[in-house]
Short mmCIF file of C-alpha atoms in Angstrom, two decimals:
data_model
loop_
_atom_site.label_atom_id
_atom_site.label_comp_id
_atom_site.label_asym_id
_atom_site.label_seq_id
_atom_site.Cartn_x
_atom_site.Cartn_y
_atom_site.Cartn_z
CA MET A 485 19.52 9.01 2.52
CA ASN A 486 21.96 6.40 3.90
CA ASN A 487 24.95 7.89 2.05
CA LYS A 488 23.22 7.39 -1.28
CA GLU A 489 22.03 9.93 -3.76
CA ILE A 490 18.38 9.96 -4.73
CA ARG A 491 16.23 11.70 -7.30
CA LEU A 492 15.07 15.00 -5.87
CA ASN A 493 11.40 14.49 -6.74
CA LYS A 494 11.35 11.15 -4.91
CA TYR A 495 13.02 12.71 -1.87
CA VAL A 496 10.51 15.59 -1.82
CA ALA A 497 7.57 13.19 -2.28
CA THR A 498 8.66 10.92 0.57
CA ASN A 499 9.47 13.67 3.03
CA PHE A 500 6.95 16.37 2.12
CA GLY A 501 3.89 14.15 1.75
CA VAL A 502 3.15 14.78 -1.94
CA SER A 503 3.19 12.68 -5.10
CA ARG A 504 6.20 12.73 -7.44
CA ARG A 505 4.12 14.66 -9.95
CA GLU A 506 3.33 17.27 -7.31
CA ALA A 507 7.01 17.32 -6.32
CA ASP A 508 7.96 18.04 -9.95
CA ASN A 509 5.43 20.88 -9.98
CA LEU A 510 7.04 22.37 -6.87
CA ILE A 511 10.48 22.14 -8.48
CA GLU A 512 9.26 23.66 -11.76
CA ALA A 513 7.63 26.50 -9.84
CA GLY A 514 11.02 27.41 -8.34
CA ARG A 515 9.97 26.63 -4.79
CA VAL A 516 12.62 23.95 -4.11
CA TYR A 517 16.24 24.84 -3.38
CA ILE A 518 19.32 22.67 -2.85
CA ASN A 519 22.07 24.31 -0.78
CA GLY A 520 20.61 27.73 -1.50
CA LYS A 521 20.35 27.24 -5.27
CA LYS A 522 17.13 26.81 -7.18
CA ALA A 523 16.63 23.13 -8.06
CA GLU A 524 15.90 21.80 -11.52
CA ILE A 525 13.85 18.84 -12.71
CA GLY A 526 15.81 15.58 -12.83
CA VAL A 527 18.60 16.50 -10.40
CA ARG A 528 19.73 14.22 -7.61
CA ALA A 529 20.15 15.09 -3.95
CA HIS A 530 22.94 13.89 -1.68
CA GLU A 531 23.17 13.02 2.00
CA ASN A 532 24.59 16.33 3.18
CA ASP A 533 22.49 18.59 0.96
CA THR A 534 20.19 21.16 2.53
CA ILE A 535 16.85 21.00 0.73
CA THR A 536 14.21 23.64 1.30
CA ILE A 537 10.69 24.33 0.08
CA ASP A 538 9.50 27.92 0.36
CA GLY A 539 12.51 28.56 2.59
CA ARG A 540 11.75 25.76 5.06
CA ASN A 541 14.07 22.83 5.52
CA ILE A 542 12.80 19.38 4.57
CA ILE A 543 13.85 16.98 7.28
CA GLU A 544 14.40 13.43 6.15
CA GLN A 545 12.03 11.07 7.90
CA GLU A 546 11.33 7.40 7.88
CA PRO A 547 8.20 6.64 5.86
CA ILE A 548 5.27 5.43 7.96
CA TYR A 549 2.37 3.34 6.73
CA LEU A 550 -0.55 2.96 9.12
CA ALA A 551 -3.66 0.79 8.85
CA PHE A 552 -6.53 2.20 10.91
CA HIS A 553 -10.04 0.88 11.59
CA LYS A 554 -12.28 3.96 11.32
CA PRO A 555 -15.51 3.82 13.30
CA VAL A 556 -18.76 5.33 12.07
CA GLY A 557 -19.19 8.97 13.10
CA TYR A 558 -15.64 10.16 12.41
CA VAL A 559 -14.47 12.24 9.46
CA CYS A 560 -11.13 11.82 7.70
CA SER A 561 -10.24 15.52 7.88
CA ARG A 562 -7.81 16.96 10.41
CA LYS A 563 -10.29 19.75 11.10
CA GLN A 564 -13.55 19.02 12.85
CA GLN A 565 -16.57 19.35 10.57
CA GLY A 566 -19.61 20.51 12.50
CA ASN A 567 -20.18 18.25 15.49
CA ALA A 568 -18.43 15.24 13.90
CA ALA A 569 -15.18 14.15 15.48
CA THR A 570 -12.10 13.52 13.36
CA LEU A 571 -10.25 10.22 13.23
CA TYR A 572 -7.09 12.10 14.29
CA ASP A 573 -8.71 12.40 17.74
CA LEU A 574 -8.14 8.65 18.06
CA LEU A 575 -4.46 8.68 17.05
CA PRO A 576 -1.39 9.37 19.22
CA LYS A 577 0.50 12.61 18.65
CA LYS A 578 3.29 10.86 16.68
CA TYR A 579 0.79 10.04 13.91
CA GLN A 580 -1.01 13.39 13.82
CA THR A 581 0.93 14.62 10.76
CA LEU A 582 0.13 11.58 8.61
CA LYS A 583 -2.25 12.06 5.68
CA THR A 584 -5.10 9.74 4.85
CA VAL A 585 -4.84 7.71 1.65
CA GLY A 586 -8.25 8.44 0.21
CA ARG A 587 -11.24 8.80 2.51
CA LEU A 588 -14.31 7.21 4.00
CA ASP A 589 -17.33 9.40 4.72
CA LYS A 590 -18.58 10.02 8.26
CA ASP A 591 -21.27 7.34 8.07
CA SER A 592 -18.89 4.63 6.80
CA SER A 593 -16.46 2.44 8.71
CA GLY A 594 -13.46 0.28 7.97
CA LEU A 595 -9.95 0.37 6.66
CA ILE A 596 -8.16 3.70 6.22
CA LEU A 597 -4.49 3.93 5.35
CA LEU A 598 -2.40 6.86 6.56
CA THR A 599 1.13 7.78 5.53
CA ASN A 600 3.74 10.52 5.20
CA ASP A 601 4.82 9.07 1.83
CA GLY A 602 3.05 11.12 -0.82
CA ASP A 603 4.29 8.92 -3.65
CA PHE A 604 2.74 5.86 -1.98
CA ALA A 605 -0.56 7.72 -1.49
CA PHE A 606 -0.59 8.67 -5.18
CA GLN A 607 0.02 5.09 -6.31
CA MET A 608 -2.75 3.78 -4.04
CA THR A 609 -5.40 6.30 -5.13
CA HIS A 610 -4.81 7.37 -8.74
CA PRO A 611 -7.25 5.62 -11.11
CA LYS A 612 -4.49 4.51 -13.48
CA PHE A 613 -3.16 2.08 -10.84
CA ALA A 614 -6.64 0.50 -10.41
CA LYS A 615 -6.18 -0.53 -6.77
CA GLN A 616 -9.19 -2.63 -5.81
CA LYS A 617 -11.19 -1.77 -2.71
CA GLN A 618 -13.72 -4.14 -1.16
CA TYR A 619 -16.70 -3.23 0.98
CA SER A 620 -19.53 -4.86 2.89
CA VAL A 621 -22.73 -3.01 1.99
CA GLU A 622 -26.25 -3.30 3.38
CA LEU A 623 -29.21 -1.72 1.57
CA ASP A 624 -32.58 -0.57 2.89
CA ARG A 625 -34.35 -3.08 0.64
CA GLU A 626 -33.55 -6.04 -1.59
CA LEU A 627 -31.63 -5.27 -4.77
CA GLU A 628 -33.60 -6.28 -7.83
CA PRO A 629 -31.77 -8.65 -10.24
CA LEU A 630 -32.14 -6.16 -13.09
CA HIS A 631 -30.50 -3.43 -11.03
CA GLN A 632 -27.71 -5.82 -10.03
CA GLN A 633 -27.02 -6.46 -13.71
CA MET A 634 -27.13 -2.76 -14.53
CA ILE A 635 -24.53 -1.94 -11.86
CA ALA A 636 -22.21 -4.88 -12.50
CA ASP A 637 -22.43 -5.30 -16.28
CA PHE A 638 -23.24 -1.90 -17.73
CA GLY A 639 -22.57 0.70 -15.05
CA ILE A 640 -24.72 3.56 -13.79
CA GLN A 641 -24.26 7.03 -15.23
CA LEU A 642 -23.55 9.58 -12.50
CA PRO A 643 -22.88 13.33 -12.92
CA ASP A 644 -19.10 12.67 -12.70
CA GLY A 645 -19.08 9.65 -15.03
CA LYS A 646 -20.14 6.02 -15.23
CA SER A 647 -19.95 3.92 -12.08
CA GLN A 648 -19.45 0.18 -12.50
CA MET A 649 -18.92 -2.11 -9.52
CA GLY A 650 -18.45 -5.79 -8.83
CA LEU A 651 -21.29 -7.28 -6.76
CA SER A 652 -21.39 -10.51 -4.82
CA ARG A 653 -24.43 -11.43 -2.70
CA VAL A 654 -23.84 -12.23 0.97
CA GLY A 655 -26.03 -15.09 2.16
CA GLU A 656 -29.64 -15.47 1.02
CA SER A 657 -30.66 -11.85 1.51
CA ARG A 658 -30.44 -9.49 -1.44
CA LYS A 659 -29.92 -6.60 0.97
CA LYS A 660 -26.31 -7.49 1.84
CA TRP A 661 -23.53 -7.37 -0.75
CA ASP A 662 -19.80 -7.45 -1.16
CA VAL A 663 -18.88 -4.56 -3.44
CA THR A 664 -15.60 -4.21 -5.33
CA ILE A 665 -14.45 -0.99 -6.99
CA SER A 666 -11.13 0.23 -8.38
CA GLU A 667 -12.00 3.92 -8.24
CA GLY A 668 -12.32 6.28 -5.31
CA ARG A 669 -14.79 8.95 -6.30
CA ASN A 670 -16.62 10.83 -3.58
CA ARG A 671 -19.42 8.69 -2.06
CA GLN A 672 -19.44 6.62 -5.25
CA ILE A 673 -21.08 3.51 -3.80
CA ARG A 674 -23.82 5.44 -2.03
CA ARG A 675 -24.54 7.59 -5.09
CA THR A 676 -24.68 4.55 -7.40
CA PHE A 677 -27.34 2.78 -5.35
CA ASP A 678 -29.15 6.06 -4.69
CA ALA A 679 -29.48 6.60 -8.46
CA LEU A 680 -31.58 3.44 -8.58
CA GLY A 681 -33.71 4.29 -5.54
CA TYR A 682 -31.81 2.43 -2.81
CA LYS A 683 -30.34 3.76 0.41
CA VAL A 684 -27.08 2.37 1.78
CA ILE A 685 -27.61 1.87 5.51
CA LYS A 686 -24.22 0.29 6.21
CA LEU A 687 -20.93 0.63 4.35
CA HIS A 688 -17.74 -0.97 5.66
CA ARG A 689 -14.41 -1.23 3.82
CA TYR A 690 -12.43 -4.31 4.72
CA LYS A 691 -9.77 -4.36 1.99
CA PHE A 692 -7.74 -1.74 0.12
CA GLY A 693 -5.32 -3.13 -2.46
CA PRO A 694 -3.11 -5.66 -0.61
CA TYR A 695 -4.12 -4.36 2.85
CA GLU A 696 -6.88 -5.87 5.00
CA LEU A 697 -8.36 -5.12 8.42
CA SER A 698 -7.50 -8.64 9.60
CA GLY A 699 -9.34 -8.47 12.91
CA LEU A 700 -8.28 -4.93 13.83
CA ALA A 701 -10.84 -3.57 16.30
CA GLU A 702 -12.68 -0.29 15.73
CA GLY A 703 -10.48 2.68 16.59
CA ASP A 704 -7.32 0.55 16.61
CA PHE A 705 -4.36 0.90 14.27
CA VAL A 706 -1.15 -0.86 13.36
CA GLU A 707 1.94 0.11 11.39
CA VAL A 708 2.27 -1.94 8.21
CA LYS A 709 4.97 -2.43 5.60
CA LYS A 710 4.84 -0.79 2.22
CA ALA A 711 3.50 -3.34 -0.25
CA ASN A 712 5.44 -3.89 -3.46
#
């Protein structure tokens, strides 16, 4: 903590990989202790304090922010799902404990962020922060102008709510589109087009908030700075 005091929930979020809201829930549940005493909401921690969760020490660590180019065929889970490999198979051991910031499904490629900073992950994924994500999408057939208008101007009703996306045609073909969304619901882009009878045959994320792939090759990664 560099000889400075810090709010306990921020310290827990940064070093335990949860959001500040989740850190507050841990404190309220009586699971966080400072120097052997049960912590309370709003307290501050100091450099020499011993902070534990469920009896285990929290070790202060430098926050890490990683940009990774996920290839098709890999899942974002630490555990293998069926025969699909996990993206953690492509990362060195020092990054194995990082958590993904949102997800891409197995059949999608592109930019994935990983971090040990739970507060950062929360701010990048919670709908109230409206972080824009941009994708290159290819459909199995040309998108009809009426369907383009429905998606972009009115939204498509899905079982978990309305899905509205920005669409920009790529070239002359109406099969290839740049898609912009500020949500992160499960398979939202695929389900939106599927509701209108289209199949997404390629989905690639190239931008997430202020972060871009910027020429990063498939399977490669780079540490990045936390964006303000």
